[in-house]
Amino acid sequence: MKEFSIFFIWFLNLLLLESSCAADSSVVNPCCSYPCQNGVCERFGPESYRCDCTNSGYYGDSCEIQELWIRFRLSTKPRRPILHYIMTHFQWFWDVVNSCFLRNAIMYLILTIRDEIIPSPPIYNTKYGYVNMESLHNISSTRLLPPIPEDCPLPMGTKGKPQLPDPGVLTERFFRRKTFRPDPQGSNLMFAFMAQHYTNQFFKTDHSVQGVFTKALGHGVDAGNIYGDNLVRQHHLRLHEDGKLKYQTVNGDVYPPTVAEVPVHMLYPERVLPEDRLAIGHEMFGLLPGLSMYATVWLREHNRVCDILKAEHPTWDDEQLFQTSRLIIIGEIINIIIEEYMQHLTGYLVNLKFDPTLLFKTRFAYSNRIALEFAHLSHWHPMMPDSFLIDGDDIPYSQFMSNTSLLMHYGVEKLVEAFSHQPAGQIGGGHNSHAEALKASEMVIRESRAMRMRPLNEYRKRFKLKPYTSFYELTGDVEMARGLEELYGDIDAVEFYPGLLLENTLPTSLFGESMLEMGASFSLIGLMGNPICSSQYWKPSTFGGETGFNIVKTSTLKKLVCLNTKWCPYVDFHVPRNEDETNPGKPSTEL
């Protein structure tokens, strides 16, 4: 009887132990469901959590209740679609705004509202999902939202299918171009190549470490794409005379030197002969003639500025001429990006203005950290056409990529003319990526999964946008909505990058609401966070006096090109709206 009792107790304990183990294995991390709408989810024990709403403007168990001042501000603010409509319509009203003090007031609001969204200092990086000093001191990366917890039951948290769709299937089914769809906003290849040239100075993944880390010197506009991302490369590219960069002259025109003259690492296929390999600040910019064209224009502009500074400051040595010219070039880049590139991108009728003094009396962080999300949303492969039309020639991808001879064969003027006339593709809406670009999109999707990026709807909440409630609301296309539902199962499981590319586009726009709001926020804060925009830097002496300061403040895309070419082609980020805009052959000196 005693033995039976011992056996019974042992058997009962075994059952309880198994039951306990089964219960533990079924416990789900409560933060996997993203319960904290406007706060930070803190896990306490296996099944309990708390939402930290501190400094968020919300309170309640899920940080879902608005504080009075937030409720008032939101109740008086138009909804995003209505606001976008107002900003892109009523030309007569914006003509009045642009001609008076209201322009400064609107620009101030555009900047400060976005400053509230992008955190400074940064909070998370690609490794940690909680606040830590490593995220602060590791200057190679950051991210806006923490990663999906590793112990979640499903890939995207608690919703969706147990397995994410194969990236190849996803891109082939929803990204591949059926028929080229031009951007209804009128973007051209001059705009598309500027997007690549501008962003690739800070989107530089360091593949020597695990995760997504940038290896650029800075996290914003440092012109590393012109001068190199390290001092060794910079000194190889410099002439070390009068502050200038090295160059070669072909048929009387200035071009970047070859790698035979400048021993810097460049990425070229083996079929490209050494004498045809150009040495440029960015090692990949020789692969696309559009990027080589911009590199050539900026090289000429730097050396032109050096000549101007030397005439004004005959006592300056090579180093001071170089460093001051670089500051002027950085200022020109920021001015052109805000007043022309972003002006075109947003479609706003208010004239955007690069004026750092607007922020001098407000709290603003003059620093920037490139976020993982910004790098991913900037893969705009659909902009590339089916072929490239230059001076009457139709050039396919196979003859365009890595063909350095095109730059010198046609010359900068004809390339600018061609790229300004040829429409770029619409980014959003799906089914508009050239077959050559699908592998790059697959890479972005795989990388986002490795980084455990949260679903698109979580990012929409972070940017104060209404989360999508259905696949049709996301895409506006019945067939695409059904296909995505089949692959993802739940709208809250749609991934960040696919969601952005497949989002229903705004009327006559490059892309949808999410891409516009997120991209504009990252860009504007990064641009205005540049040190040259601070009160300590933004003064004539920084740029060599009033002449250099004026070069920055009056810079335009047209000046950039036409002051560095023999004749002034049609140059704009928009295809010609009428024949009067096209005026090739105009002498550059008329600027």
XYZ file of C-alpha atoms in Angstrom:
591
model
C 0.000 0.000 0.000
C 2.868 2.346 0.849
C 4.543 1.610 -2.497
C 1.271 2.343 -4.291
C 0.922 5.670 -2.465
C 4.465 6.682 -3.433
C 3.818 5.689 -7.049
C 0.538 7.619 -7.082
C 2.175 10.771 -5.702
C 5.042 10.443 -8.222
C 2.558 9.976 -11.099
C 0.474 12.965 -9.932
C 3.575 15.176 -9.739
C 4.581 14.049 -13.215
C 1.171 15.038 -14.604
C 1.351 18.424 -12.882
C 4.860 18.970 -14.220
C 3.785 18.113 -17.765
C 0.759 20.361 -17.409
C 2.994 23.180 -16.175
C 5.417 22.675 -19.070
C 2.548 22.660 -21.548
C 1.207 25.873 -20.066
C 4.629 27.537 -20.229
C 5.098 26.539 -23.854
C 1.807 28.155 -24.745
C 2.620 31.467 -23.064
C 2.865 34.270 -25.617
C 4.939 37.365 -25.063
C 2.175 39.978 -24.572
C 4.264 42.643 -26.341
C 4.035 40.607 -29.566
C 0.547 42.001 -30.137
C 1.827 45.618 -29.906
C -0.732 46.528 -27.221
C 0.696 49.955 -26.385
C -0.780 52.273 -28.971
C 1.304 55.331 -28.091
C 3.790 54.067 -25.518
C 6.461 51.492 -24.732
C 5.526 47.878 -23.896
C 7.355 46.555 -20.827
C 7.073 42.838 -20.079
C 6.721 41.703 -16.447
C 6.720 37.925 -16.083
C 5.510 35.483 -18.738
C 2.079 36.997 -19.412
C 1.952 40.450 -17.852
C 3.009 43.781 -19.311
C 2.708 47.493 -18.707
C 2.499 50.369 -21.167
C 4.805 53.264 -20.336
C 2.990 56.381 -21.593
C 5.444 58.898 -20.138
C 5.841 62.081 -22.215
C 3.654 60.661 -24.995
C 0.591 62.858 -24.491
C -1.525 59.754 -23.833
C -2.584 57.718 -20.825
C -4.581 54.578 -20.015
C -3.719 50.885 -19.889
C -2.782 50.914 -23.579
C -1.796 54.600 -23.822
C -4.955 55.020 -25.850
C -6.541 58.046 -24.147
C -5.470 61.463 -25.363
C -4.495 64.128 -22.890
C -6.562 67.285 -23.178
C -3.976 69.304 -25.117
C -3.433 66.462 -27.599
C -7.183 66.070 -28.049
C -7.579 69.778 -28.711
C -4.691 69.907 -31.179
C -5.906 66.875 -33.116
C -9.509 68.090 -33.154
C -8.444 71.372 -34.772
C -6.045 69.765 -37.258
C -7.380 68.575 -40.645
C -7.051 64.876 -41.461
C -3.944 63.976 -43.494
C -5.800 63.373 -46.812
C -7.621 66.693 -46.451
C -4.381 68.479 -45.518
C -2.583 66.998 -48.529
C -5.446 68.068 -50.785
C -5.252 71.635 -49.462
C -1.460 71.724 -49.895
C -1.734 70.571 -53.521
C -4.756 72.627 -54.642
C -5.984 76.254 -54.548
C -3.101 77.817 -56.464
C -4.502 81.346 -55.966
C -4.314 80.918 -52.177
C -0.746 79.609 -52.211
C 0.323 82.411 -54.533
C -0.695 84.817 -51.761
C 1.060 82.715 -49.074
C 4.270 82.482 -51.119
C 4.431 86.253 -51.514
C 4.253 87.191 -47.826
C 5.370 86.295 -44.294
C 2.977 83.315 -44.232
C 5.449 81.291 -46.293
C 7.946 81.333 -43.406
C 5.210 80.404 -40.946
C 4.071 77.424 -43.043
C 7.679 76.247 -43.525
C 8.273 76.491 -39.773
C 5.236 74.303 -39.132
C 6.305 71.751 -41.755
C 9.685 71.385 -40.043
C 8.634 71.411 -36.386
C 5.737 68.976 -36.813
C 8.105 66.433 -38.371
C 10.727 67.067 -35.698
C 8.305 65.607 -33.132
C 8.208 62.291 -35.015
C 11.915 61.545 -35.506
C 13.577 60.989 -32.085
C 16.828 62.680 -31.131
C 18.883 61.239 -29.555
C 18.189 57.875 -31.239
C 16.651 55.090 -29.150
C 16.993 51.710 -30.859
C 19.424 50.028 -33.210
C 19.377 46.842 -35.280
C 20.347 44.660 -32.311
C 18.364 45.839 -29.298
C 14.617 46.182 -28.755
C 14.986 48.260 -25.615
C 16.728 51.464 -24.551
C 20.456 50.989 -23.971
C 23.744 52.852 -24.214
C 24.928 50.755 -27.155
C 22.157 52.218 -29.318
C 23.319 55.689 -28.337
C 27.058 55.221 -28.809
C 27.048 52.871 -31.804
C 26.810 55.594 -34.423
C 26.594 53.127 -37.310
C 22.846 52.506 -37.108
C 19.497 53.290 -35.595
C 15.841 52.431 -36.154
C 12.589 54.184 -35.410
C 10.699 51.220 -33.934
C 12.199 48.314 -31.969
C 12.363 44.906 -33.667
C 9.612 42.295 -33.406
C 10.350 40.281 -30.227
C 12.199 37.057 -31.006
C 9.778 34.862 -29.041
C 6.597 35.830 -30.915
C 4.412 32.957 -32.174
C 4.220 34.326 -35.740
C 6.770 36.118 -37.963
C 4.984 39.489 -37.722
C 3.890 39.163 -34.072
C 0.527 37.547 -33.341
C -1.240 38.061 -36.666
C -0.841 36.656 -40.141
C 0.392 33.375 -41.574
C 2.960 31.139 -39.815
C 5.280 31.637 -42.779
C 5.937 34.800 -44.746
C 5.672 34.647 -48.550
C 8.813 33.893 -50.527
C 10.410 37.228 -51.564
C 10.875 35.985 -55.133
C 7.193 35.058 -55.399
C 6.189 38.373 -53.829
C 8.234 40.555 -56.179
C 7.380 38.520 -59.282
C 3.669 38.546 -58.546
C 3.223 42.139 -57.375
C 6.309 44.177 -58.351
C 7.224 43.038 -61.872
C 6.318 45.568 -64.557
C 3.541 44.690 -66.969
C 3.583 47.941 -68.934
C 5.704 50.968 -68.058
C 3.569 53.376 -66.029
C 5.029 56.899 -66.039
C 4.773 58.987 -62.918
C 1.650 61.145 -63.294
C 3.406 63.845 -61.293
C 5.813 64.333 -64.206
C 9.044 63.110 -62.574
C 11.886 62.478 -65.001
C 15.170 60.545 -64.975
C 17.037 63.665 -63.848
C 14.968 63.400 -60.666
C 15.440 59.616 -60.418
C 19.221 59.819 -60.682
C 19.338 62.707 -58.210
C 17.414 60.519 -55.749
C 20.138 57.871 -56.036
C 23.022 60.330 -56.048
C 21.715 62.242 -53.022
C 20.775 59.280 -50.812
C 23.775 57.082 -51.529
C 26.098 59.442 -49.685
C 24.577 58.158 -46.420
C 22.955 54.832 -47.387
C 26.114 52.726 -47.342
C 25.706 49.309 -45.757
C 28.772 47.884 -44.058
C 28.653 44.226 -45.067
C 31.602 43.344 -42.820
C 29.349 43.291 -39.748
C 26.117 41.438 -39.073
C 23.055 43.610 -39.403
C 22.412 46.870 -41.230
C 25.107 49.387 -40.393
C 26.228 52.394 -42.372
C 29.917 52.936 -43.041
C 29.569 56.535 -44.216
C 31.517 59.238 -42.390
C 28.327 61.064 -41.530
C 24.618 60.411 -41.233
C 23.400 63.073 -43.599
C 24.640 65.376 -46.325
C 28.431 65.236 -45.994
C 29.067 64.980 -49.769
C 30.885 61.705 -49.170
C 29.607 60.604 -52.582
C 31.811 63.350 -54.070
C 34.803 63.321 -51.729
C 34.858 59.718 -50.518
C 33.666 58.146 -47.261
C 37.111 58.176 -45.588
C 40.163 60.420 -45.466
C 42.415 58.070 -47.424
C 39.999 58.041 -50.366
C 39.516 61.801 -50.071
C 43.236 62.516 -50.324
C 43.577 60.225 -53.347
C 40.827 62.214 -55.107
C 42.283 65.621 -54.231
C 44.653 67.486 -56.517
C 46.323 69.111 -53.463
C 46.593 72.340 -55.372
C 44.266 75.347 -54.968
C 41.796 73.141 -53.050
C 40.740 71.292 -56.199
C 39.827 67.715 -57.008
C 41.738 65.679 -59.595
C 40.283 65.537 -63.091
C 41.017 64.618 -66.680
C 40.275 66.668 -69.791
C 38.617 65.005 -72.798
C 37.832 67.116 -75.879
C 38.124 70.226 -73.785
C 35.692 69.038 -71.087
C 36.494 68.133 -67.473
C 35.634 64.614 -66.247
C 36.573 62.484 -63.237
C 40.040 60.922 -63.477
C 40.605 57.227 -64.174
C 41.614 54.648 -61.570
C 45.000 54.496 -63.324
C 45.592 58.049 -62.102
C 43.737 57.738 -58.801
C 44.165 54.342 -57.068
C 40.796 54.109 -55.293
C 38.568 51.054 -55.085
C 35.739 51.162 -57.632
C 33.168 48.498 -58.460
C 33.260 47.674 -62.175
C 32.650 44.435 -64.090
C 35.815 42.804 -65.425
C 34.781 43.662 -68.986
C 35.327 47.382 -68.275
C 38.882 48.297 -69.278
C 41.090 50.013 -66.650
C 41.389 53.162 -68.778
C 37.559 53.392 -68.855
C 37.122 53.085 -65.093
C 36.408 56.477 -63.565
C 37.558 57.292 -60.026
C 34.631 58.837 -58.126
C 33.845 59.494 -54.453
C 31.338 56.631 -54.324
C 32.680 53.267 -55.483
C 29.431 52.332 -57.266
C 28.778 55.556 -59.157
C 30.596 54.360 -62.242
C 27.941 51.678 -62.804
C 25.220 54.082 -63.964
C 25.896 56.899 -66.459
C 23.271 59.011 -64.678
C 25.293 58.884 -61.460
C 28.579 59.473 -63.303
C 26.959 62.517 -64.922
C 26.061 64.028 -61.534
C 29.527 63.164 -60.182
C 31.061 65.048 -63.108
C 28.874 68.111 -62.572
C 29.725 68.268 -58.844
C 33.438 67.809 -59.599
C 33.301 70.785 -61.956
C 31.292 72.813 -59.444
C 33.785 72.151 -56.639
C 36.711 73.294 -58.780
C 34.727 76.320 -59.988
C 34.036 77.352 -56.380
C 37.720 76.897 -55.554
C 38.624 79.406 -58.260
C 36.121 81.924 -56.863
C 37.439 81.521 -53.307
C 41.066 81.770 -54.384
C 40.351 85.061 -56.171
C 38.771 86.432 -52.982
C 41.333 84.908 -50.574
C 44.746 84.832 -52.280
C 46.444 84.026 -48.937
C 44.480 80.823 -48.321
C 46.346 77.537 -48.691
C 45.114 74.390 -50.453
C 43.535 72.937 -47.305
C 41.399 75.957 -46.459
C 40.257 76.331 -50.047
C 39.258 72.661 -50.172
C 37.464 72.592 -46.809
C 35.531 75.817 -47.423
C 34.566 74.725 -50.936
C 33.245 71.473 -49.500
C 31.058 73.394 -47.036
C 29.668 75.448 -49.910
C 28.946 72.281 -51.928
C 27.117 70.753 -48.932
C 25.046 73.921 -48.630
C 24.212 73.835 -52.344
C 23.107 70.206 -52.085
C 20.782 70.911 -49.149
C 19.302 73.986 -50.836
C 18.604 72.163 -54.110
C 17.187 69.109 -52.320
C 14.739 71.137 -50.198
C 13.683 73.867 -52.622
C 13.510 71.773 -55.818
C 13.793 68.029 -55.173
C 11.441 67.897 -52.175
C 9.260 70.592 -53.696
C 8.672 68.300 -56.634
C 8.402 65.194 -54.468
C 5.623 66.531 -52.231
C 3.680 68.296 -54.954
C 2.972 71.106 -52.452
C 1.994 74.512 -53.822
C 3.631 76.352 -50.950
C 7.215 77.128 -51.969
C 9.476 75.157 -49.645
C 12.309 77.244 -48.293
C 15.810 76.439 -47.083
C 16.245 78.982 -44.311
C 18.015 77.675 -41.187
C 17.181 80.874 -39.286
C 13.573 79.694 -39.015
C 14.652 77.216 -36.334
C 17.145 79.347 -34.399
C 14.631 80.233 -31.668
C 13.286 76.721 -31.173
C 14.733 73.544 -29.674
C 16.287 71.585 -32.514
C 18.983 68.900 -32.587
C 21.740 69.586 -35.101
C 22.649 65.962 -35.551
C 21.211 63.063 -37.473
C 21.309 59.270 -37.499
C 20.254 57.389 -40.615
C 17.445 55.001 -39.703
C 16.959 51.499 -41.061
C 13.428 52.437 -42.120
C 14.630 55.447 -44.135
C 17.152 53.286 -45.980
C 14.491 50.715 -46.869
C 11.754 53.081 -48.007
C 14.208 54.827 -50.353
C 14.585 51.866 -52.718
C 12.715 53.451 -55.628
C 13.479 50.903 -58.358
C 10.179 51.430 -60.255
C 11.445 54.828 -61.432
C 13.822 53.206 -63.914
C 12.395 52.966 -67.494
C 12.459 50.025 -69.929
C 15.307 51.650 -71.891
C 17.142 54.955 -72.050
C 16.548 57.498 -74.830
C 19.627 59.650 -75.473
C 20.091 61.945 -78.477
C 17.860 59.781 -80.664
C 19.366 56.450 -79.512
C 17.339 53.828 -77.639
C 19.765 52.163 -75.212
C 18.698 48.952 -73.399
C 19.768 48.097 -69.847
C 22.454 45.725 -71.081
C 24.228 48.585 -72.891
C 23.517 51.249 -70.252
C 24.746 49.636 -67.045
C 28.493 50.043 -66.369
C 28.965 51.745 -69.747
C 31.337 54.573 -68.834
C 31.800 55.474 -72.498
C 28.269 56.959 -72.656
C 29.255 59.892 -70.434
C 32.070 61.091 -72.677
C 30.463 59.964 -75.934
C 27.373 62.130 -75.443
C 28.745 64.668 -72.964
C 27.074 66.092 -69.868
C 24.852 68.482 -71.845
C 23.183 65.765 -73.948
C 22.750 63.445 -70.963
C 21.077 66.194 -68.932
C 18.857 67.061 -71.894
C 17.879 63.407 -72.362
C 17.283 62.616 -68.681
C 15.249 65.812 -68.184
C 12.931 64.835 -71.050
C 12.441 61.128 -70.294
C 9.672 60.276 -67.791
C 10.462 58.175 -64.722
C 8.164 55.417 -63.540
C 5.582 55.727 -60.779
C 6.967 54.251 -57.538
C 3.766 53.193 -55.776
C 0.891 51.015 -56.871
C 2.852 47.856 -57.739
C 3.504 46.159 -61.108
C 6.031 48.784 -62.230
C 9.528 47.422 -61.475
C 11.780 46.457 -64.372
C 12.828 42.792 -64.285
C 16.435 43.916 -63.677
C 15.377 45.512 -60.379
C 13.475 42.597 -58.832
C 16.561 41.065 -57.211
C 17.301 44.342 -55.436
C 13.738 44.432 -54.060
C 14.078 40.829 -52.887
C 17.237 41.830 -51.044
C 15.399 44.631 -49.199
C 12.623 42.240 -48.132
C 15.088 39.598 -46.888
C 17.070 42.236 -45.014
C 13.931 43.599 -43.342
C 13.044 40.120 -42.120
C 16.530 39.552 -40.761
C 16.148 42.863 -38.887
C 12.640 41.792 -37.710
C 11.038 45.043 -38.887
C 7.506 45.619 -37.659
C 4.450 45.611 -39.967
C 3.495 48.636 -42.046
C 0.492 49.410 -39.835
C 2.741 49.795 -36.777
C 4.716 52.425 -38.644
C 1.552 54.192 -39.736
C 0.588 54.487 -36.059
C 4.049 55.874 -35.264
C 3.603 58.567 -37.917
C 0.072 59.368 -36.664
C -1.564 57.839 -39.736
C -4.708 55.714 -39.549
C -3.843 51.980 -39.769
C -5.284 50.159 -42.765
C -8.227 47.927 -41.943
C -8.320 45.868 -45.160
C -6.123 44.834 -48.067
C -8.368 46.706 -50.473
C -8.005 49.911 -48.435
C -4.219 49.480 -48.723
C -4.048 48.798 -52.461
C -7.282 50.068 -54.003
C -7.067 47.040 -56.327
C -9.361 44.020 -55.897
C -7.050 41.470 -57.510
C -3.970 42.650 -55.627
C -5.909 42.757 -52.350
C -7.008 39.134 -52.782
C -3.477 38.048 -53.608
C -1.980 39.770 -50.569
C -4.653 38.343 -48.290
C -3.832 34.879 -49.594
C -0.137 35.353 -48.758
C -0.322 37.347 -45.512
C -3.704 36.414 -44.045
C -4.116 39.637 -42.052
C -3.689 43.307 -42.964
C -1.737 43.816 -39.715
C 0.886 41.332 -40.960
C 1.779 43.179 -44.192
C 5.489 43.984 -44.191
C 6.914 47.507 -44.247
C 8.601 47.660 -47.672
C 6.057 45.611 -49.688
C 3.279 47.644 -48.102
C 4.888 50.932 -49.147
C 5.443 49.804 -52.741
C 1.927 48.350 -53.122
C 0.065 51.137 -51.312
C -2.593 52.916 -53.334
C -1.011 56.095 -54.701
C -2.246 59.561 -53.889
C -3.974 61.291 -56.842
C -1.416 62.232 -59.523
C 1.436 61.311 -57.182
C 4.608 59.225 -57.199
C 3.426 57.051 -54.325
C 1.029 56.680 -51.428
C 0.442 58.523 -48.180
C 2.775 56.391 -46.049
C 5.808 56.852 -48.274
C 5.230 60.594 -48.543
C 4.826 61.234 -44.817
C 7.640 58.937 -43.690
C 10.122 59.913 -46.382
C 9.501 63.655 -45.985
C 9.948 63.442 -42.210
C 13.253 61.564 -42.390
C 14.572 63.796 -45.186
C 13.646 67.219 -43.837
C 14.878 66.528 -40.312
C 18.089 65.028 -41.649
C 18.708 67.993 -43.945
C 17.958 70.696 -41.390
C 19.866 68.740 -38.725
C 23.084 69.267 -40.666
C 25.633 71.253 -38.584
C 25.902 73.967 -41.254
C 22.271 74.843 -40.454
C 23.082 75.710 -36.829
C 23.527 79.312 -35.693
C 27.232 78.637 -35.058
C 27.797 77.673 -38.716
C 25.143 79.553 -40.688
C 27.050 82.790 -41.274
C 29.098 84.256 -44.156
C 32.508 83.499 -42.619
C 31.795 79.758 -42.698
C 31.528 79.904 -46.485
C 34.403 82.287 -47.182
C 32.393 85.492 -46.997
C 29.261 86.884 -48.599
C 30.205 85.564 -52.056
C 30.380 81.949 -50.914
C 27.320 82.391 -48.675
C 25.392 83.727 -51.660
C 26.426 80.729 -53.804
C 24.720 78.490 -51.235
C 21.581 80.573 -50.799
C 20.969 81.136 -54.527
C 21.920 77.680 -55.798
C 19.533 75.903 -58.175
C 19.674 72.765 -60.273
C 19.814 74.879 -63.414
C 22.732 76.946 -62.104
C 24.554 73.804 -61.022
C 24.387 72.390 -64.538
C 24.587 75.487 -66.691
C 27.514 77.107 -64.892
C 29.491 73.936 -65.562
C 28.594 73.167 -69.191
C 29.351 74.706 -72.586
C 25.693 75.241 -73.379
C 22.627 75.202 -71.156
C 20.292 72.261 -71.809
C 16.734 71.961 -70.555
C 17.235 70.923 -66.932
C 14.514 70.242 -64.391
C 13.123 67.458 -62.180
C 9.905 67.585 -64.209
C 9.462 66.636 -67.862
C 8.728 69.708 -70.028
C 5.196 70.965 -69.471
C 5.226 72.795 -72.792
C 7.580 73.387 -75.693
C 8.589 76.827 -74.392
C 10.492 75.206 -71.511
C 12.836 73.353 -73.857
C 15.589 75.731 -74.891
C 18.809 73.848 -75.686
C 21.821 75.769 -76.805
C 21.416 78.695 -74.436
C 24.878 79.953 -73.385
C 25.739 79.189 -69.741
C 27.021 82.722 -69.236
C 23.448 84.084 -69.358
C 22.947 82.771 -65.860
